[in-house]
Amino acid sequence: MTLITRILPRKTPSLLSTLRAHFHSATPNMTLNLESSIVAANEGYVSKFSASDENLLLPPVKEVAVVTCMDTNIMPASALGFKLGDAHLIRNGGGSAREALRSLVVSQQLFGTKAILIIKHTDCGMTTFDNPTLHGTIKKNLGVDADGEDFGAIENIEQAVRDDVEFLKTHKLIPEVVRGNTTGWIYDPKTGKLTKVV
Ligand SMILES: [Zn+2]
């Protein structure tokens, strides 16, 4: 089974073959098409845009930082009811607290956030591979040895949420007040529902 098949368990086989063909035929032209659609969309956005004095302040209004996955099926601001200026949203593959630590420290020490939400999700792509599989793919595709790298594969989502919360609550760079306001959640992309784990 190829990595693409394993990484996209929610997609249909026909979509997978389309994606594979897409990757293999990627050209600079594709990037240009994407760029022009983004520029057009942004022009529409700017024409309706208005910023308030409140949301232009650097400290987040709700004094919270959210760490969640880069998954395309999560729109954190919509799911959590956040407006511009409300919260720091930190995203990476799997919503890893370890990877987000640098941003969390900046968020707390310089911009006064006092709470952290760790939000992972069901059907996460990070549960579909392990380090040796990705090391092999990298070797094959790039000819590079990345065997020492940990790409943060997840075996069990709920356990990963608990581990990340524990990691933050015992980390010397996370202040006591924030530790007490650090919670872990699982989001379901099929229903939009957020469930508290810890
Ligand atoms: Zn994910």
Tab-separated table of C-alpha atoms and ligand atoms in Angstrom:
chain	number	residue	atom	x	y	z
A	1	MET	CA	0.000	0.000	0.000
A	2	THR	CA	1.449	3.392	-0.935
A	3	LEU	CA	1.757	6.201	1.558
A	4	ILE	CA	-0.847	8.289	-0.294
A	5	THR	CA	-3.429	5.489	0.014
A	6	ARG	CA	-2.676	5.031	3.685
A	7	ILE	CA	-2.674	8.732	4.430
A	8	LEU	CA	-6.070	9.393	2.868
A	9	PRO	CA	-8.348	6.716	4.355
A	10	ARG	CA	-11.448	8.877	3.963
A	11	LYS	CA	-11.047	9.377	0.211
A	12	THR	CA	-12.591	7.150	-2.425
A	13	PRO	CA	-10.355	5.027	-4.720
A	14	SER	CA	-11.274	7.152	-7.758
A	15	LEU	CA	-10.276	10.323	-5.965
A	16	LEU	CA	-7.037	8.646	-4.958
A	17	SER	CA	-6.124	7.872	-8.559
A	18	THR	CA	-6.969	11.452	-9.523
A	19	LEU	CA	-4.721	12.716	-6.734
A	20	ARG	CA	-1.890	10.418	-7.788
A	21	ALA	CA	-2.125	11.587	-11.395
A	22	HIS	CA	-2.246	15.163	-10.112
A	23	PHE	CA	0.945	14.782	-8.076
A	24	HIS	CA	2.772	13.104	-10.927
A	25	SER	CA	1.780	15.728	-13.462
A	26	ALA	CA	2.380	18.716	-11.203
A	27	THR	CA	3.817	21.618	-13.211
A	28	PRO	CA	4.628	25.263	-12.441
A	29	ASN	CA	1.455	26.073	-14.378
A	30	MET	CA	-0.645	24.388	-11.707
A	31	THR	CA	0.908	26.702	-9.141
A	32	LEU	CA	0.078	29.711	-11.317
A	33	ASN	CA	-3.571	28.656	-11.581
A	34	LEU	CA	-3.761	28.264	-7.835
A	35	GLU	CA	-2.079	31.620	-7.363
A	36	SER	CA	-4.535	33.458	-9.601
A	37	SER	CA	-7.549	31.889	-7.865
A	38	ILE	CA	-6.094	32.914	-4.494
A	39	VAL	CA	-5.457	36.479	-5.674
A	40	ALA	CA	-9.032	36.716	-7.013
A	41	ALA	CA	-10.495	35.331	-3.784
A	42	ASN	CA	-8.417	37.761	-1.740
A	43	GLU	CA	-9.619	40.728	-3.776
A	44	GLY	CA	-13.201	39.733	-2.916
A	45	TYR	CA	-12.226	39.353	0.750
A	46	VAL	CA	-10.557	42.775	0.861
A	47	SER	CA	-13.597	44.433	-0.717
A	48	LYS	CA	-15.776	43.312	2.243
A	49	PHE	CA	-13.107	43.469	4.938
A	50	SER	CA	-13.245	45.659	8.005
A	51	ALA	CA	-10.984	45.406	11.038
A	52	SER	CA	-11.949	46.751	14.448
A	53	ASP	CA	-9.598	48.442	16.916
A	54	GLU	CA	-10.197	45.534	19.292
A	55	ASN	CA	-9.179	42.751	16.929
A	56	LEU	CA	-6.081	44.642	15.803
A	57	LEU	CA	-4.591	44.474	19.308
A	58	LEU	CA	-1.801	41.891	19.576
A	59	PRO	CA	-2.975	40.067	22.757
A	60	PRO	CA	-5.796	37.611	21.981
A	61	VAL	CA	-9.142	38.948	23.277
A	62	LYS	CA	-10.126	35.575	24.786
A	63	GLU	CA	-6.629	35.030	26.246
A	64	VAL	CA	-6.438	31.508	24.804
A	65	ALA	CA	-4.115	29.582	22.491
A	66	VAL	CA	-5.461	26.616	20.541
A	67	VAL	CA	-3.249	23.847	19.180
A	68	THR	CA	-4.859	21.729	16.498
A	69	CYS	CA	-4.139	19.638	13.406
A	70	MET	CA	-3.437	21.026	9.933
A	71	ASP	CA	-6.224	18.777	8.556
A	72	THR	CA	-8.245	20.453	5.782
A	73	ASN	CA	-11.531	19.428	7.418
A	74	ILE	CA	-11.052	21.572	10.501
A	75	MET	CA	-11.915	25.286	10.489
A	76	PRO	CA	-11.047	26.112	14.106
A	77	ALA	CA	-12.457	29.650	14.141
A	78	SER	CA	-15.863	28.461	12.902
A	79	ALA	CA	-15.935	25.349	15.090
A	80	LEU	CA	-15.048	27.301	18.238
A	81	GLY	CA	-16.950	30.515	17.509
A	82	PHE	CA	-13.856	32.703	17.331
A	83	LYS	CA	-13.707	36.052	15.554
A	84	LEU	CA	-10.634	37.900	14.312
A	85	GLY	CA	-8.500	38.862	17.294
A	86	ASP	CA	-9.970	36.279	19.684
A	87	ALA	CA	-7.302	33.568	19.966
A	88	HIS	CA	-3.929	32.283	18.863
A	89	LEU	CA	-4.440	29.303	16.542
A	90	ILE	CA	-1.379	27.071	16.218
A	91	ARG	CA	-1.574	24.268	13.662
A	92	ASN	CA	0.679	21.404	12.697
A	93	GLY	CA	0.379	17.779	11.624
A	94	GLY	CA	-1.517	16.053	14.464
A	95	GLY	CA	-1.882	19.158	16.652
A	96	SER	CA	1.353	18.352	18.485
A	97	ALA	CA	1.952	20.233	21.753
A	98	ARG	CA	5.672	19.493	21.553
A	99	GLU	CA	5.943	21.082	18.122
A	100	ALA	CA	3.778	24.024	19.255
A	101	LEU	CA	5.770	24.720	22.433
A	102	ARG	CA	7.796	27.595	20.974
A	103	SER	CA	4.631	29.423	19.874
A	104	LEU	CA	2.847	28.673	23.158
A	105	VAL	CA	5.660	30.218	25.205
A	106	VAL	CA	5.611	33.348	23.016
A	107	SER	CA	1.811	33.438	23.271
A	108	GLN	CA	1.909	33.315	27.079
A	109	GLN	CA	4.995	35.381	27.883
A	110	LEU	CA	4.527	38.177	25.357
A	111	PHE	CA	0.802	38.224	24.605
A	112	GLY	CA	-0.765	37.131	27.881
A	113	THR	CA	-2.684	33.960	26.961
A	114	LYS	CA	-3.711	32.037	30.068
A	115	ALA	CA	-5.341	28.901	28.656
A	116	ILE	CA	-4.483	26.181	26.119
A	117	LEU	CA	-6.826	23.918	24.201
A	118	ILE	CA	-5.247	20.844	22.605
A	119	ILE	CA	-7.614	19.666	19.871
A	120	LYS	CA	-6.870	16.474	17.951
A	121	HIS	CA	-9.432	14.756	15.752
A	122	THR	CA	-10.861	11.441	14.601
A	123	ASP	CA	-9.636	10.039	11.249
A	124	CYS	CA	-6.378	11.967	11.621
A	125	GLY	CA	-3.849	11.379	8.845
A	126	MET	CA	-1.163	11.085	11.516
A	127	THR	CA	-2.632	7.698	12.547
A	128	THR	CA	-2.124	6.246	9.055
A	129	PHE	CA	1.641	5.790	9.039
A	130	ASP	CA	4.604	5.157	11.278
A	131	ASN	CA	8.110	6.636	11.272
A	132	PRO	CA	9.798	3.712	9.419
A	133	THR	CA	7.187	3.910	6.606
A	134	LEU	CA	7.767	7.630	6.114
A	135	HIS	CA	11.548	7.219	6.400
A	136	GLY	CA	11.324	4.673	3.552
A	137	THR	CA	9.162	6.988	1.429
A	138	ILE	CA	11.564	9.890	1.928
A	139	LYS	CA	14.508	7.710	0.982
A	140	LYS	CA	12.709	6.569	-2.179
A	141	ASN	CA	11.386	9.994	-3.232
A	142	LEU	CA	14.207	12.291	-2.147
A	143	GLY	CA	17.197	9.989	-1.777
A	144	VAL	CA	17.696	11.419	1.712
A	145	ASP	CA	18.270	9.526	4.956
A	146	ALA	CA	15.773	10.902	7.515
A	147	ASP	CA	15.856	7.882	9.804
A	148	GLY	CA	16.636	9.949	12.888
A	149	GLU	CA	13.577	12.205	12.420
A	150	ASP	CA	10.376	11.710	14.418
A	151	PHE	CA	7.431	12.762	12.246
A	152	GLY	CA	4.921	12.504	15.100
A	153	ALA	CA	2.818	9.560	13.948
A	154	ILE	CA	-0.085	8.889	16.333
A	155	GLU	CA	-1.253	5.406	17.392
A	156	ASN	CA	-4.232	6.345	19.551
A	157	ILE	CA	-5.848	9.793	19.353
A	158	GLU	CA	-7.313	9.875	22.866
A	159	GLN	CA	-4.027	8.765	24.403
A	160	ALA	CA	-2.163	11.342	22.311
A	161	VAL	CA	-4.462	14.079	23.683
A	162	ARG	CA	-3.796	12.926	27.256
A	163	ASP	CA	-0.036	12.731	26.621
A	164	ASP	CA	0.084	16.262	25.161
A	165	VAL	CA	-1.891	17.743	28.060
A	166	GLU	CA	0.401	15.957	30.523
A	167	PHE	CA	3.441	17.209	28.586
A	168	LEU	CA	2.261	20.824	28.954
A	169	LYS	CA	1.122	20.516	32.569
A	170	THR	CA	4.563	19.281	33.597
A	171	HIS	CA	6.684	21.516	31.376
A	172	LYS	CA	8.849	24.106	33.140
A	173	LEU	CA	8.097	26.733	30.473
A	174	ILE	CA	4.336	26.537	31.062
A	175	PRO	CA	3.248	28.729	34.021
A	176	GLU	CA	1.092	27.350	36.843
A	177	VAL	CA	-1.932	29.463	35.885
A	178	VAL	CA	-1.845	28.088	32.323
A	179	ARG	CA	-1.341	24.482	33.482
A	180	GLY	CA	-4.607	24.776	35.409
A	181	ASN	CA	-6.367	25.977	32.250
A	182	THR	CA	-4.958	23.385	29.833
A	183	THR	CA	-7.542	20.993	28.418
A	184	GLY	CA	-7.607	18.284	25.741
A	185	TRP	CA	-10.347	17.671	23.167
A	186	ILE	CA	-11.239	15.479	20.188
A	187	TYR	CA	-13.014	16.964	17.164
A	188	ASP	CA	-15.115	14.827	14.809
A	189	PRO	CA	-14.828	16.139	11.199
A	190	LYS	CA	-17.935	14.132	10.216
A	191	THR	CA	-20.242	15.969	12.650
A	192	GLY	CA	-18.277	19.050	13.703
A	193	LYS	CA	-18.655	17.977	17.338
A	194	LEU	CA	-15.980	18.737	19.901
A	195	THR	CA	-15.678	16.368	22.897
A	196	LYS	CA	-13.618	17.068	26.005
A	197	VAL	CA	-11.152	14.314	26.943
A	198	VAL	CA	-9.265	15.824	29.847
B	1	ZN	ZN	-5.035	15.387	11.690
